[in-house]
PDB file of C-alpha atoms in Angstrom:
ATOM      1  CA  MET A   1     167.390  51.919 -74.807  1.00  0.00           C
ATOM      2  CA  LYS A   2     164.002  52.021 -76.263  1.00  0.00           C
ATOM      3  CA  LYS A   3     165.487  49.771 -79.219  1.00  0.00           C
ATOM      4  CA  LEU A   4     166.867  47.216 -76.016  1.00  0.00           C
ATOM      5  CA  CYS A   5     163.425  47.351 -74.682  1.00  0.00           C
ATOM      6  CA  VAL A   6     161.770  46.333 -77.979  1.00  0.00           C
ATOM      7  CA  LEU A   7     163.849  43.454 -78.466  1.00  0.00           C
ATOM      8  CA  ALA A   8     163.558  41.921 -75.191  1.00  0.00           C
ATOM      9  CA  LEU A   9     159.550  42.520 -75.451  1.00  0.00           C
ATOM     10  CA  SER A  10     159.667  40.732 -79.023  1.00  0.00           C
ATOM     11  CA  LEU A  11     161.692  37.791 -77.410  1.00  0.00           C
ATOM     12  CA  LEU A  12     159.416  37.722 -74.991  1.00  0.00           C
ATOM     13  CA  ALA A  13     155.854  37.540 -77.211  1.00  0.00           C
ATOM     14  CA  LEU A  14     158.032  35.376 -79.841  1.00  0.00           C
ATOM     15  CA  PRO A  15     157.104  31.886 -78.426  1.00  0.00           C
ATOM     16  CA  ALA A  16     153.432  32.942 -77.775  1.00  0.00           C
ATOM     17  CA  LEU A  17     152.764  33.770 -81.374  1.00  0.00           C
ATOM     18  CA  ALA A  18     155.772  31.714 -83.341  1.00  0.00           C
ATOM     19  CA  ASP A  19     155.404  28.261 -81.928  1.00  0.00           C
ATOM     20  CA  ASN A  20     152.110  27.542 -81.955  1.00  0.00           C
ATOM     21  CA  ASP A  21     152.381  25.052 -79.053  1.00  0.00           C
ATOM     22  CA  ARG A  22     152.162  27.028 -75.998  1.00  0.00           C
ATOM     23  CA  GLY A  23     149.017  27.985 -74.375  1.00  0.00           C
ATOM     24  CA  PHE A  24     145.436  26.206 -74.416  1.00  0.00           C
ATOM     25  CA  TYR A  25     143.843  23.481 -77.300  1.00  0.00           C
ATOM     26  CA  ILE A  26     140.372  21.604 -78.226  1.00  0.00           C
ATOM     27  CA  GLY A  27     139.860  18.768 -80.225  1.00  0.00           C
ATOM     28  CA  ALA A  28     138.243  15.623 -81.683  1.00  0.00           C
ATOM     29  CA  GLY A  29     139.215  12.832 -83.797  1.00  0.00           C
ATOM     30  CA  ALA A  30     137.874   9.848 -84.810  1.00  0.00           C
ATOM     31  CA  ALA A  31     139.978   5.944 -84.368  1.00  0.00           C
ATOM     32  CA  SER A  32     140.070   2.495 -85.666  1.00  0.00           C
ATOM     33  CA  ILE A  33     140.830   0.040 -82.867  1.00  0.00           C
ATOM     34  CA  ASP A  34     142.781  -2.741 -82.969  1.00  0.00           C
ATOM     35  CA  ASP A  35     141.702  -5.677 -81.250  1.00  0.00           C
ATOM     36  CA  LEU A  36     143.481  -8.845 -80.459  1.00  0.00           C
ATOM     37  CA  GLN A  37     141.757 -10.708 -77.911  1.00  0.00           C
ATOM     38  CA  ASP A  38     141.745 -14.414 -78.440  1.00  0.00           C
ATOM     39  CA  GLY A  39     143.572 -13.929 -81.533  1.00  0.00           C
ATOM     40  CA  ILE A  40     140.721 -12.577 -83.052  1.00  0.00           C
ATOM     41  CA  ASP A  41     141.994  -9.172 -85.739  1.00  0.00           C
ATOM     42  CA  ASN A  42     138.490  -6.597 -85.466  1.00  0.00           C
ATOM     43  CA  LEU A  43     140.481  -3.490 -86.834  1.00  0.00           C
ATOM     44  CA  SER A  44     138.668  -2.608 -89.908  1.00  0.00           C
ATOM     45  CA  GLN A  45     135.605  -2.516 -87.988  1.00  0.00           C
ATOM     46  CA  ILE A  46     135.632  -1.219 -83.922  1.00  0.00           C
ATOM     47  CA  ARG A  47     135.843   2.891 -84.332  1.00  0.00           C
ATOM     48  CA  ALA A  48     135.556   5.457 -81.768  1.00  0.00           C
ATOM     49  CA  VAL A  49     135.459   8.961 -81.370  1.00  0.00           C
ATOM     50  CA  GLU A  50     137.695  11.323 -79.127  1.00  0.00           C
ATOM     51  CA  LEU A  51     137.181  15.169 -77.289  1.00  0.00           C
ATOM     52  CA  PHE A  52     140.374  16.100 -75.915  1.00  0.00           C
ATOM     53  CA  GLY A  53     141.627  19.211 -74.161  1.00  0.00           C
ATOM     54  CA  GLY A  54     144.892  20.169 -72.996  1.00  0.00           C
ATOM     55  CA  TYR A  55     148.087  22.809 -72.682  1.00  0.00           C
ATOM     56  CA  LYS A  56     151.007  22.843 -73.211  1.00  0.00           C
ATOM     57  CA  TYR A  57     153.364  25.489 -71.466  1.00  0.00           C
ATOM     58  CA  ASN A  58     156.071  24.766 -73.750  1.00  0.00           C
ATOM     59  CA  GLU A  59     158.032  22.014 -75.752  1.00  0.00           C
ATOM     60  CA  ALA A  60     158.591  19.501 -73.185  1.00  0.00           C
ATOM     61  CA  LEU A  61     155.867  20.343 -70.792  1.00  0.00           C
ATOM     62  CA  GLY A  62     152.132  20.006 -71.165  1.00  0.00           C
ATOM     63  CA  ILE A  63     149.104  17.932 -69.634  1.00  0.00           C
ATOM     64  CA  GLU A  64     146.077  16.426 -71.964  1.00  0.00           C
ATOM     65  CA  LEU A  65     142.534  15.242 -70.778  1.00  0.00           C
ATOM     66  CA  ARG A  66     140.805  12.815 -73.551  1.00  0.00           C
ATOM     67  CA  LEU A  67     137.131  11.106 -73.170  1.00  0.00           C
ATOM     68  CA  GLY A  68     136.655   7.958 -76.363  1.00  0.00           C
ATOM     69  CA  ASN A  69     133.487   6.557 -76.944  1.00  0.00           C
ATOM     70  CA  GLY A  70     132.853   3.414 -79.081  1.00  0.00           C
ATOM     71  CA  GLN A  71     130.635   3.713 -82.290  1.00  0.00           C
ATOM     72  CA  THR A  72     130.686   0.100 -83.723  1.00  0.00           C
ATOM     73  CA  ALA A  73     131.196  -3.119 -82.518  1.00  0.00           C
ATOM     74  CA  GLY A  74     133.905  -5.173 -84.156  1.00  0.00           C
ATOM     75  CA  THR A  75     132.475  -8.469 -85.301  1.00  0.00           C
ATOM     76  CA  SER A  76     134.634 -12.156 -86.428  1.00  0.00           C
ATOM     77  CA  ASN A  77     132.563 -15.222 -87.961  1.00  0.00           C
ATOM     78  CA  HIS A  78     134.616 -16.948 -85.590  1.00  0.00           C
ATOM     79  CA  TYR A  79     136.200 -17.892 -81.883  1.00  0.00           C
ATOM     80  CA  PHE A  80     138.503 -20.057 -80.089  1.00  0.00           C
ATOM     81  CA  ASP A  81     137.059 -21.980 -77.246  1.00  0.00           C
ATOM     82  CA  ALA A  82     138.587 -22.673 -73.607  1.00  0.00           C
ATOM     83  CA  GLN A  83     141.175 -25.402 -75.834  1.00  0.00           C
ATOM     84  CA  GLY A  84     142.305 -23.115 -78.008  1.00  0.00           C
ATOM     85  CA  LYS A  85     140.018 -24.624 -80.908  1.00  0.00           C
ATOM     86  CA  SER A  86     138.554 -22.590 -83.059  1.00  0.00           C
ATOM     87  CA  GLN A  87     135.071 -22.273 -83.657  1.00  0.00           C
ATOM     88  CA  VAL A  88     132.287 -21.208 -85.892  1.00  0.00           C
ATOM     89  CA  GLY A  89     130.176 -18.641 -84.538  1.00  0.00           C
ATOM     90  CA  LYS A  90     129.546 -14.780 -83.814  1.00  0.00           C
ATOM     91  CA  VAL A  91     132.177 -13.150 -81.785  1.00  0.00           C
ATOM     92  CA  GLU A  92     131.167  -9.099 -80.698  1.00  0.00           C
ATOM     93  CA  ARG A  93     133.670  -6.611 -78.826  1.00  0.00           C
ATOM     94  CA  GLU A  94     132.749  -3.440 -77.776  1.00  0.00           C
ATOM     95  CA  ILE A  95     134.452  -0.583 -76.302  1.00  0.00           C
ATOM     96  CA  GLY A  96     132.310   1.620 -74.264  1.00  0.00           C
ATOM     97  CA  SER A  97     134.112   4.579 -73.524  1.00  0.00           C
ATOM     98  CA  TYR A  98     137.066   5.419 -72.267  1.00  0.00           C
ATOM     99  CA  GLN A  99     139.081   8.018 -70.556  1.00  0.00           C
ATOM    100  CA  SER A 100     142.818   9.229 -70.180  1.00  0.00           C
ATOM    101  CA  ILE A 101     145.265  12.011 -69.019  1.00  0.00           C
ATOM    102  CA  TYR A 102     148.615  12.378 -71.086  1.00  0.00           C
ATOM    103  CA  TYR A 103     151.769  14.073 -70.578  1.00  0.00           C
ATOM    104  CA  LYS A 104     152.785  15.206 -73.534  1.00  0.00           C
ATOM    105  CA  PRO A 105     155.869  16.024 -74.688  1.00  0.00           C
ATOM    106  CA  GLU A 106     156.776  17.410 -78.590  1.00  0.00           C
ATOM    107  CA  LEU A 107     159.389  18.682 -80.630  1.00  0.00           C
ATOM    108  CA  ALA A 108     158.106  21.369 -82.765  1.00  0.00           C
ATOM    109  CA  ASN A 109     158.289  23.647 -85.567  1.00  0.00           C
ATOM    110  CA  ASP A 110     156.585  26.065 -88.190  1.00  0.00           C
ATOM    111  CA  GLU A 111     154.958  23.309 -89.989  1.00  0.00           C
ATOM    112  CA  ALA A 112     155.081  19.870 -88.168  1.00  0.00           C
ATOM    113  CA  LYS A 113     155.081  18.510 -84.870  1.00  0.00           C
ATOM    114  CA  LEU A 114     156.165  15.441 -83.530  1.00  0.00           C
ATOM    115  CA  TYR A 115     155.199  14.065 -80.058  1.00  0.00           C
ATOM    116  CA  ALA A 116     154.906  11.393 -77.358  1.00  0.00           C
ATOM    117  CA  LEU A 117     151.659  10.367 -75.318  1.00  0.00           C
ATOM    118  CA  LEU A 118     152.172   8.911 -71.683  1.00  0.00           C
ATOM    119  CA  GLY A 119     149.635   8.623 -69.370  1.00  0.00           C
ATOM    120  CA  TYR A 120     147.035   6.542 -67.879  1.00  0.00           C
ATOM    121  CA  THR A 121     143.674   5.034 -69.136  1.00  0.00           C
ATOM    122  CA  HIS A 122     140.376   3.874 -67.919  1.00  0.00           C
ATOM    123  CA  VAL A 123     138.542   1.626 -70.597  1.00  0.00           C
ATOM    124  CA  ASN A 124     134.781  -0.126 -70.209  1.00  0.00           C
ATOM    125  CA  SER A 125     134.110  -3.092 -72.887  1.00  0.00           C
ATOM    126  CA  SER A 126     131.879  -5.288 -73.603  1.00  0.00           C
ATOM    127  CA  GLY A 127     131.811  -8.178 -75.800  1.00  0.00           C
ATOM    128  CA  LYS A 128     129.649 -11.516 -76.827  1.00  0.00           C
ATOM    129  CA  ILE A 129     130.149 -14.838 -78.132  1.00  0.00           C
ATOM    130  CA  MET A 130     127.213 -17.119 -80.010  1.00  0.00           C
ATOM    131  CA  ASP A 131     127.462 -20.246 -81.399  1.00  0.00           C
ATOM    132  CA  ALA A 132     126.819 -21.097 -85.250  1.00  0.00           C
ATOM    133  CA  THR A 133     123.347 -21.679 -84.542  1.00  0.00           C
ATOM    134  CA  GLY A 134     122.864 -17.808 -82.685  1.00  0.00           C
ATOM    135  CA  LYS A 135     123.024 -19.381 -79.143  1.00  0.00           C
ATOM    136  CA  LEU A 136     124.839 -16.898 -76.990  1.00  0.00           C
ATOM    137  CA  VAL A 137     127.781 -19.007 -75.986  1.00  0.00           C
ATOM    138  CA  SER A 138     128.682 -16.225 -73.785  1.00  0.00           C
ATOM    139  CA  SER A 139     128.800 -12.173 -72.564  1.00  0.00           C
ATOM    140  CA  SER A 140     130.684 -10.232 -70.627  1.00  0.00           C
ATOM    141  CA  ASP A 141     131.438  -6.533 -69.847  1.00  0.00           C
ATOM    142  CA  GLY A 142     134.364  -5.449 -67.841  1.00  0.00           C
ATOM    143  CA  SER A 143     136.624  -1.899 -67.700  1.00  0.00           C
ATOM    144  CA  GLY A 144     140.617  -1.883 -67.404  1.00  0.00           C
ATOM    145  CA  SER A 145     142.594   0.722 -65.772  1.00  0.00           C
ATOM    146  CA  GLY A 146     146.094   0.858 -66.868  1.00  0.00           C
ATOM    147  CA  TYR A 147     149.476   2.992 -68.394  1.00  0.00           C
ATOM    148  CA  SER A 148     148.794   4.393 -71.905  1.00  0.00           C
ATOM    149  CA  TYR A 149     151.008   5.069 -74.194  1.00  0.00           C
ATOM    150  CA  GLY A 150     151.578   6.452 -77.936  1.00  0.00           C
ATOM    151  CA  VAL A 151     153.344   8.490 -80.458  1.00  0.00           C
ATOM    152  CA  GLY A 152     151.822  11.252 -83.204  1.00  0.00           C
ATOM    153  CA  VAL A 153     152.951  13.493 -86.119  1.00  0.00           C
ATOM    154  CA  GLY A 154     150.576  16.646 -86.612  1.00  0.00           C
ATOM    155  CA  PHE A 155     150.760  19.724 -89.214  1.00  0.00           C
ATOM    156  CA  VAL A 156     150.324  23.303 -88.970  1.00  0.00           C
ATOM    157  CA  ILE A 157     147.033  24.175 -91.233  1.00  0.00           C
ATOM    158  CA  ASN A 158     147.225  27.669 -90.067  1.00  0.00           C
ATOM    159  CA  GLU A 159     147.794  29.381 -86.834  1.00  0.00           C
ATOM    160  CA  HIS A 160     145.079  27.915 -84.807  1.00  0.00           C
ATOM    161  CA  PHE A 161     144.434  24.619 -86.279  1.00  0.00           C
ATOM    162  CA  ASN A 162     146.522  20.969 -86.712  1.00  0.00           C
ATOM    163  CA  ILE A 163     146.107  17.667 -87.812  1.00  0.00           C
ATOM    164  CA  ASN A 164     147.597  14.750 -86.050  1.00  0.00           C
ATOM    165  CA  PHE A 165     147.857  11.715 -86.972  1.00  0.00           C
ATOM    166  CA  GLU A 166     148.500   9.139 -83.933  1.00  0.00           C
ATOM    167  CA  TYR A 167     149.341   5.173 -82.893  1.00  0.00           C
ATOM    168  CA  LYS A 168     148.641   4.719 -78.947  1.00  0.00           C
ATOM    169  CA  ASN A 169     148.213   1.584 -76.837  1.00  0.00           C
ATOM    170  CA  ILE A 170     144.769   2.666 -75.002  1.00  0.00           C
ATOM    171  CA  CYS A 171     145.266   0.452 -71.858  1.00  0.00           C
ATOM    172  CA  GLU A 172     148.451  -1.513 -70.498  1.00  0.00           C
ATOM    173  CA  ASP A 173     146.161  -4.211 -68.255  1.00  0.00           C
ATOM    174  CA  ILE A 174     144.001  -4.867 -71.156  1.00  0.00           C
ATOM    175  CA  SER A 175     144.208  -8.237 -72.586  1.00  0.00           C
ATOM    176  CA  ASN A 176     146.513  -8.404 -75.601  1.00  0.00           C
ATOM    177  CA  LYS A 177     146.505  -4.140 -75.440  1.00  0.00           C
ATOM    178  CA  PRO A 178     143.876  -2.703 -77.451  1.00  0.00           C
ATOM    179  CA  ASN A 179     145.706   0.278 -79.534  1.00  0.00           C
ATOM    180  CA  LEU A 180     144.654   3.114 -81.832  1.00  0.00           C
ATOM    181  CA  ALA A 181     145.321   4.664 -85.211  1.00  0.00           C
ATOM    182  CA  SER A 182     143.295   7.920 -85.173  1.00  0.00           C
ATOM    183  CA  VAL A 183     143.676  10.838 -86.930  1.00  0.00           C
ATOM    184  CA  ASN A 184     142.445  14.220 -84.981  1.00  0.00           C
ATOM    185  CA  ILE A 185     141.847  17.998 -85.741  1.00  0.00           C
ATOM    186  CA  ASP A 186     143.129  20.400 -82.936  1.00  0.00           C
ATOM    187  CA  TYR A 187     142.189  24.367 -82.042  1.00  0.00           C
ATOM    188  CA  ARG A 188     144.995  26.258 -80.542  1.00  0.00           C
ATOM    189  CA  PHE A 189     143.538  29.103 -78.630  1.00  0.00           C
TER     190      PHE A 189
END
C-alpha cells in the first residue's frame, strides 16, 4: 500500500517538475518588425521590446498577455504617391505600442518546445512622409485591432529559463500585415 501511494504521488508531481511547461511564467524580448506598407520594406530599422506573462496548465491549455513598445522608427528614401509612382523623399514609420492576448498550445520535451500563438492584438502606430526638400507631404497617427497569430520554437536553458525564437503577425487588420521576428527569454516559476 505504501509503495502504491508513493507511486501515485510521484506520478502526480511528475508533470509539475519534469516538463517545464506548467505554471506561471514571465519574460522579455526584442523584436524586429517587417513593415511592408506601400511596398516599402523597413525590416532592418523598426525595433520593439516586449514584456509578457502567462500561465500554462498543460501543453494544450495556456494563455499569455504581451505588452510591446516600438523603440526606433523605420525609414526609407522613397515612397509611392497616390498614383503609385515612386517618389524621392523620406518616409518614417513607427509602432508606438501594442497589446496582445494569446492562446498558446505547445509540444514540449525536456530540451525544446514548438508552439503556436493564436490571439488578438491592438496596435498604435504613426507615420510621416516628407518630399526631397524636407517638406511634410502627409502624416498619420492610427490604431488597429485584429487577429494575431504566430509560431515559435523554444529551448530549455535550465529548469526555470527558456530562450524562444518567434515569427508572428501582430494585427490582421493593419495594411499589409506587419510581422515581428523576435527573440525572448522566459522565467518559469
